[in-house]
Amino acid sequence: MPSRLIPLFPLQVVVFPRTPLPLHIFEERYKEMVGQAIRENSEFGMVLAKGQGIVNAGCTVTVEKVVHMHPDGRMDILTRGQRRFEIQSLDEEKDYLQAQVNFFDDDDFAPVPQDLRDQAIAQFLALRKISGSQGPEEPNLQDPQLSFQLAQALPDLDFLNSLLRHRSETARLKNLNHYLEAYIPRQRTIERVKELAPTNGFGGKPAGL
């Protein structure tokens, strides 16, 4: 597939195909970039910022809704993930970064074992019960790439970036299940500590308060 030039938005975030991503746009260069995407109904690439650089894979988004336009031109928008890509080369001719990219999708078309899907959904529901947190919308449990739907709310950007690159849903679900098996007990402990902290674990106020 020939490469294509797209605008890039480096940020401390990973987005997956068909998952929502709210954004607050305030820098002038990104106001310009997003404004063009809105006018042309075109996509731009979200790519994980790391240190002083970026990773070499990401996912495009399109603007689904302008939630609020501020008087000074800042925007609150809701975007949705579209296509995964790998960066071939960078282009710095404009104020915002652009890149020649190649798009990719899964290349493993073997049926996903139902037990993997069931385990991932069960762990997702267990995690949500612990944290009580929800994303911008309910995940689509019928999505053939279920791993993307279930992983979108996790905070580990390196792990999310590794899932984004995988080209097998079976491999992604195996990795997700393995990750959640360790992550969920840690979250249970964290939530328990939060419950005990106001009373210092003994029914009274913490010392010094």
mmCIF file of C-alpha atoms in Angstrom:
data_model
loop_
_atom_site.group_PDB
_atom_site.id
_atom_site.type_symbol
_atom_site.label_atom_id
_atom_site.label_comp_id
_atom_site.label_asym_id
_atom_site.label_seq_id
_atom_site.Cartn_x
_atom_site.Cartn_y
_atom_site.Cartn_z
ATOM 1 C CA MET A 1 0.000 0.000 0.000
ATOM 2 C CA PRO A 2 1.443 3.426 -0.913
ATOM 3 C CA SER A 3 2.303 5.809 1.907
ATOM 4 C CA ARG A 4 0.181 8.853 2.618
ATOM 5 C CA LEU A 5 0.937 12.226 4.244
ATOM 6 C CA ILE A 6 -1.205 12.968 7.320
ATOM 7 C CA PRO A 7 -1.062 15.535 10.149
ATOM 8 C CA LEU A 8 0.138 14.220 13.509
ATOM 9 C CA PHE A 9 -0.989 15.133 17.010
ATOM 10 C CA PRO A 10 1.607 13.840 19.528
ATOM 11 C CA LEU A 11 0.044 13.400 22.958
ATOM 12 C CA GLN A 12 0.317 11.257 26.078
ATOM 13 C CA VAL A 13 -2.526 9.044 24.914
ATOM 14 C CA VAL A 14 -3.211 5.914 22.852
ATOM 15 C CA VAL A 15 -6.429 5.623 20.853
ATOM 16 C CA PHE A 16 -7.766 2.534 19.086
ATOM 17 C CA PRO A 17 -10.017 2.093 16.042
ATOM 18 C CA ARG A 18 -13.711 2.809 16.809
ATOM 19 C CA THR A 19 -13.010 4.090 20.328
ATOM 20 C CA PRO A 20 -13.851 7.653 21.473
ATOM 21 C CA LEU A 21 -11.273 10.237 22.473
ATOM 22 C CA PRO A 22 -12.272 13.650 23.910
ATOM 23 C CA LEU A 23 -9.701 16.389 23.219
ATOM 24 C CA HIS A 24 -9.224 19.974 24.336
ATOM 25 C CA ILE A 25 -7.495 21.944 21.573
ATOM 26 C CA PHE A 26 -5.727 25.130 22.682
ATOM 27 C CA GLU A 27 -2.409 25.505 20.802
ATOM 28 C CA GLU A 28 -2.616 27.650 17.680
ATOM 29 C CA ARG A 29 -0.989 25.025 15.445
ATOM 30 C CA TYR A 30 -3.489 22.385 16.517
ATOM 31 C CA LYS A 31 -6.414 24.781 16.181
ATOM 32 C CA GLU A 32 -5.318 25.120 12.551
ATOM 33 C CA MET A 33 -4.871 21.375 12.086
ATOM 34 C CA VAL A 34 -8.188 20.413 13.689
ATOM 35 C CA GLY A 35 -10.036 23.233 11.939
ATOM 36 C CA GLN A 36 -8.893 21.863 8.593
ATOM 37 C CA ALA A 37 -9.907 18.331 9.607
ATOM 38 C CA ILE A 38 -13.390 19.600 10.498
ATOM 39 C CA ARG A 39 -13.798 21.561 7.259
ATOM 40 C CA GLU A 40 -12.585 18.704 5.073
ATOM 41 C CA ASN A 41 -14.020 15.862 7.169
ATOM 42 C CA SER A 42 -10.521 14.389 7.127
ATOM 43 C CA GLU A 43 -8.476 12.437 9.658
ATOM 44 C CA PHE A 44 -5.332 13.208 11.613
ATOM 45 C CA GLY A 45 -3.008 10.864 13.417
ATOM 46 C CA MET A 46 -2.818 10.483 17.181
ATOM 47 C CA VAL A 47 0.626 9.268 18.165
ATOM 48 C CA LEU A 48 2.072 8.605 21.613
ATOM 49 C CA ALA A 49 4.598 11.230 22.748
ATOM 50 C CA LYS A 50 7.591 9.710 24.555
ATOM 51 C CA GLY A 51 10.219 11.953 26.132
ATOM 52 C CA GLN A 52 11.396 14.338 23.425
ATOM 53 C CA GLY A 53 10.050 12.193 20.588
ATOM 54 C CA ILE A 54 7.188 10.016 19.438
ATOM 55 C CA VAL A 55 6.602 6.317 18.855
ATOM 56 C CA ASN A 56 6.452 5.167 15.244
ATOM 57 C CA ALA A 57 2.886 3.852 15.198
ATOM 58 C CA GLY A 58 -0.488 5.396 15.945
ATOM 59 C CA CYS A 59 -4.136 5.604 14.966
ATOM 60 C CA THR A 60 -5.986 8.244 12.994
ATOM 61 C CA VAL A 61 -9.095 9.950 14.335
ATOM 62 C CA THR A 62 -11.886 12.008 12.827
ATOM 63 C CA VAL A 63 -13.799 14.751 14.615
ATOM 64 C CA GLU A 64 -17.191 13.344 15.512
ATOM 65 C CA LYS A 65 -18.512 16.349 17.388
ATOM 66 C CA VAL A 66 -17.480 19.864 18.385
ATOM 67 C CA VAL A 67 -18.641 19.859 21.999
ATOM 68 C CA HIS A 68 -17.782 23.491 22.740
ATOM 69 C CA MET A 69 -16.126 26.338 20.854
ATOM 70 C CA HIS A 70 -14.554 28.905 23.191
ATOM 71 C CA PRO A 71 -14.468 32.619 22.288
ATOM 72 C CA ASP A 72 -10.663 32.528 21.956
ATOM 73 C CA GLY A 73 -10.767 29.644 19.463
ATOM 74 C CA ARG A 74 -10.071 26.812 21.876
ATOM 75 C CA MET A 75 -12.150 23.720 21.147
ATOM 76 C CA ASP A 76 -13.538 20.812 23.123
ATOM 77 C CA ILE A 77 -14.087 18.027 20.611
ATOM 78 C CA LEU A 78 -14.994 14.362 20.565
ATOM 79 C CA THR A 79 -12.970 12.280 18.131
ATOM 80 C CA ARG A 80 -13.152 8.611 17.187
ATOM 81 C CA GLY A 81 -10.346 6.259 16.210
ATOM 82 C CA GLN A 82 -10.213 5.092 12.614
ATOM 83 C CA ARG A 83 -7.110 3.428 11.125
ATOM 84 C CA ARG A 84 -3.806 2.219 12.541
ATOM 85 C CA PHE A 85 -0.616 3.334 10.860
ATOM 86 C CA GLU A 86 3.161 3.069 10.938
ATOM 87 C CA ILE A 87 5.287 6.155 10.366
ATOM 88 C CA GLN A 88 7.665 5.961 7.418
ATOM 89 C CA SER A 89 9.101 9.498 7.547
ATOM 90 C CA LEU A 90 8.408 12.844 9.197
ATOM 91 C CA ASP A 91 7.599 16.154 7.506
ATOM 92 C CA GLU A 92 8.168 19.426 9.389
ATOM 93 C CA GLU A 93 7.180 21.931 6.687
ATOM 94 C CA LYS A 94 4.116 23.146 8.606
ATOM 95 C CA ASP A 95 3.783 24.444 12.157
ATOM 96 C CA TYR A 96 2.426 21.039 13.159
ATOM 97 C CA LEU A 97 4.122 17.735 12.473
ATOM 98 C CA GLN A 98 3.142 15.593 9.485
ATOM 99 C CA ALA A 99 4.240 12.124 8.456
ATOM 100 C CA GLN A 100 4.221 9.745 5.553
ATOM 101 C CA VAL A 101 2.455 6.681 6.921
ATOM 102 C CA ASN A 102 1.434 3.217 5.872
ATOM 103 C CA PHE A 103 -1.886 1.963 7.200
ATOM 104 C CA PHE A 104 -2.215 -1.571 8.545
ATOM 105 C CA ASP A 105 -4.793 -3.888 10.078
ATOM 106 C CA ASP A 106 -4.812 -7.403 11.472
ATOM 107 C CA ASP A 107 -3.273 -10.114 9.315
ATOM 108 C CA ASP A 108 -4.365 -13.058 11.486
ATOM 109 C CA PHE A 109 -7.885 -14.028 10.434
ATOM 110 C CA ALA A 110 -8.245 -17.217 12.495
ATOM 111 C CA PRO A 111 -11.410 -17.331 14.648
ATOM 112 C CA VAL A 112 -10.859 -15.978 18.150
ATOM 113 C CA PRO A 113 -11.493 -18.607 20.863
ATOM 114 C CA GLN A 114 -14.698 -17.744 22.709
ATOM 115 C CA ASP A 115 -13.114 -18.462 26.084
ATOM 116 C CA LEU A 116 -10.590 -15.685 25.491
ATOM 117 C CA ARG A 117 -13.372 -13.202 24.765
ATOM 118 C CA ASP A 118 -15.423 -14.372 27.753
ATOM 119 C CA GLN A 119 -12.421 -14.103 30.092
ATOM 120 C CA ALA A 120 -11.577 -10.601 28.866
ATOM 121 C CA ILE A 121 -15.160 -9.386 29.322
ATOM 122 C CA ALA A 122 -15.373 -10.898 32.808
ATOM 123 C CA GLN A 123 -12.140 -9.222 33.870
ATOM 124 C CA PHE A 124 -13.237 -5.912 32.368
ATOM 125 C CA LEU A 125 -16.486 -6.028 34.352
ATOM 126 C CA ALA A 126 -14.598 -6.963 37.524
ATOM 127 C CA LEU A 127 -12.241 -4.021 37.058
ATOM 128 C CA ARG A 128 -15.060 -1.583 36.446
ATOM 129 C CA LYS A 129 -16.812 -2.796 39.598
ATOM 130 C CA ILE A 130 -13.659 -2.107 41.608
ATOM 131 C CA SER A 131 -12.918 1.337 40.215
ATOM 132 C CA GLY A 132 -16.467 2.443 39.453
ATOM 133 C CA SER A 133 -15.077 4.447 36.541
ATOM 134 C CA GLN A 134 -16.511 4.524 33.056
ATOM 135 C CA GLY A 135 -15.251 5.949 29.790
ATOM 136 C CA PRO A 136 -17.033 8.409 27.503
ATOM 137 C CA GLU A 137 -19.309 5.584 26.374
ATOM 138 C CA GLU A 138 -20.018 1.914 26.897
ATOM 139 C CA PRO A 139 -17.644 -0.429 25.035
ATOM 140 C CA ASN A 140 -19.095 -2.344 22.121
ATOM 141 C CA LEU A 141 -18.779 -5.963 23.229
ATOM 142 C CA GLN A 142 -19.727 -7.152 19.721
ATOM 143 C CA ASP A 143 -16.731 -5.476 18.106
ATOM 144 C CA PRO A 144 -14.633 -8.141 16.321
ATOM 145 C CA GLN A 145 -11.569 -6.386 17.764
ATOM 146 C CA LEU A 146 -12.921 -6.586 21.303
ATOM 147 C CA SER A 147 -9.489 -6.048 22.850
ATOM 148 C CA PHE A 148 -9.499 -2.425 21.699
ATOM 149 C CA GLN A 149 -12.892 -1.779 23.253
ATOM 150 C CA LEU A 150 -11.910 -3.258 26.621
ATOM 151 C CA ALA A 151 -8.392 -1.839 26.896
ATOM 152 C CA GLN A 152 -9.149 1.782 26.051
ATOM 153 C CA ALA A 153 -9.575 2.915 29.672
ATOM 154 C CA LEU A 154 -6.354 1.357 31.021
ATOM 155 C CA PRO A 155 -3.676 3.852 32.119
ATOM 156 C CA ASP A 156 -0.538 1.953 31.011
ATOM 157 C CA LEU A 157 0.381 3.736 27.771
ATOM 158 C CA ASP A 158 3.277 1.417 26.923
ATOM 159 C CA PHE A 159 0.988 -1.591 27.214
ATOM 160 C CA LEU A 160 -1.717 0.112 25.146
ATOM 161 C CA ASN A 161 0.837 1.002 22.493
ATOM 162 C CA SER A 162 1.952 -2.627 22.302
ATOM 163 C CA LEU A 163 -1.684 -3.728 21.832
ATOM 164 C CA LEU A 164 -2.129 -1.167 19.066
ATOM 165 C CA ARG A 165 0.760 -2.697 17.117
ATOM 166 C CA HIS A 166 -0.415 -6.318 17.410
ATOM 167 C CA ARG A 167 -1.954 -7.670 14.226
ATOM 168 C CA SER A 168 -3.781 -10.586 15.839
ATOM 169 C CA GLU A 169 -6.922 -10.274 17.964
ATOM 170 C CA THR A 170 -6.175 -13.611 19.604
ATOM 171 C CA ALA A 171 -2.704 -12.406 20.632
ATOM 172 C CA ARG A 172 -4.110 -9.100 21.890
ATOM 173 C CA LEU A 173 -6.746 -10.827 24.043
ATOM 174 C CA LYS A 174 -4.150 -13.199 25.490
ATOM 175 C CA ASN A 175 -1.929 -10.240 26.397
ATOM 176 C CA LEU A 176 -4.874 -8.274 27.783
ATOM 177 C CA ASN A 177 -6.033 -11.175 29.954
ATOM 178 C CA HIS A 178 -2.503 -11.711 31.260
ATOM 179 C CA TYR A 179 -2.174 -8.006 32.044
ATOM 180 C CA LEU A 180 -5.534 -7.811 33.833
ATOM 181 C CA GLU A 181 -4.803 -10.915 35.922
ATOM 182 C CA ALA A 182 -2.007 -8.928 37.602
ATOM 183 C CA TYR A 183 -3.589 -5.474 37.369
ATOM 184 C CA ILE A 184 -6.943 -6.224 39.003
ATOM 185 C CA PRO A 185 -5.519 -7.491 42.340
ATOM 186 C CA ARG A 186 -3.307 -4.376 42.531
ATOM 187 C CA GLN A 187 -6.332 -2.155 41.953
ATOM 188 C CA ARG A 188 -8.280 -3.983 44.656
ATOM 189 C CA THR A 189 -5.453 -3.248 47.083
ATOM 190 C CA ILE A 190 -5.291 0.415 46.025
ATOM 191 C CA GLU A 191 -9.032 0.886 46.471
ATOM 192 C CA ARG A 192 -8.902 -0.808 49.874
ATOM 193 C CA VAL A 193 -6.121 1.536 50.985
ATOM 194 C CA LYS A 194 -8.174 4.523 49.816
ATOM 195 C CA GLU A 195 -11.088 3.321 51.930
ATOM 196 C CA LEU A 196 -8.896 2.952 55.008
ATOM 197 C CA ALA A 197 -6.849 6.132 54.582
ATOM 198 C CA PRO A 198 -9.395 8.644 55.996
ATOM 199 C CA THR A 199 -9.629 6.664 59.220
ATOM 200 C CA ASN A 200 -6.015 5.498 59.336
ATOM 201 C CA GLY A 201 -7.364 1.940 59.478
ATOM 202 C CA PHE A 202 -8.456 2.298 63.119
ATOM 203 C CA GLY A 203 -11.700 4.228 62.930
ATOM 204 C CA GLY A 204 -10.110 7.571 63.828
ATOM 205 C CA LYS A 205 -8.544 10.448 61.981
ATOM 206 C CA PRO A 206 -4.964 10.108 60.686
ATOM 207 C CA ALA A 207 -2.287 11.367 63.066
ATOM 208 C CA GLY A 208 -1.536 15.053 62.768
ATOM 209 C CA LEU A 209 -4.999 16.062 61.565
#
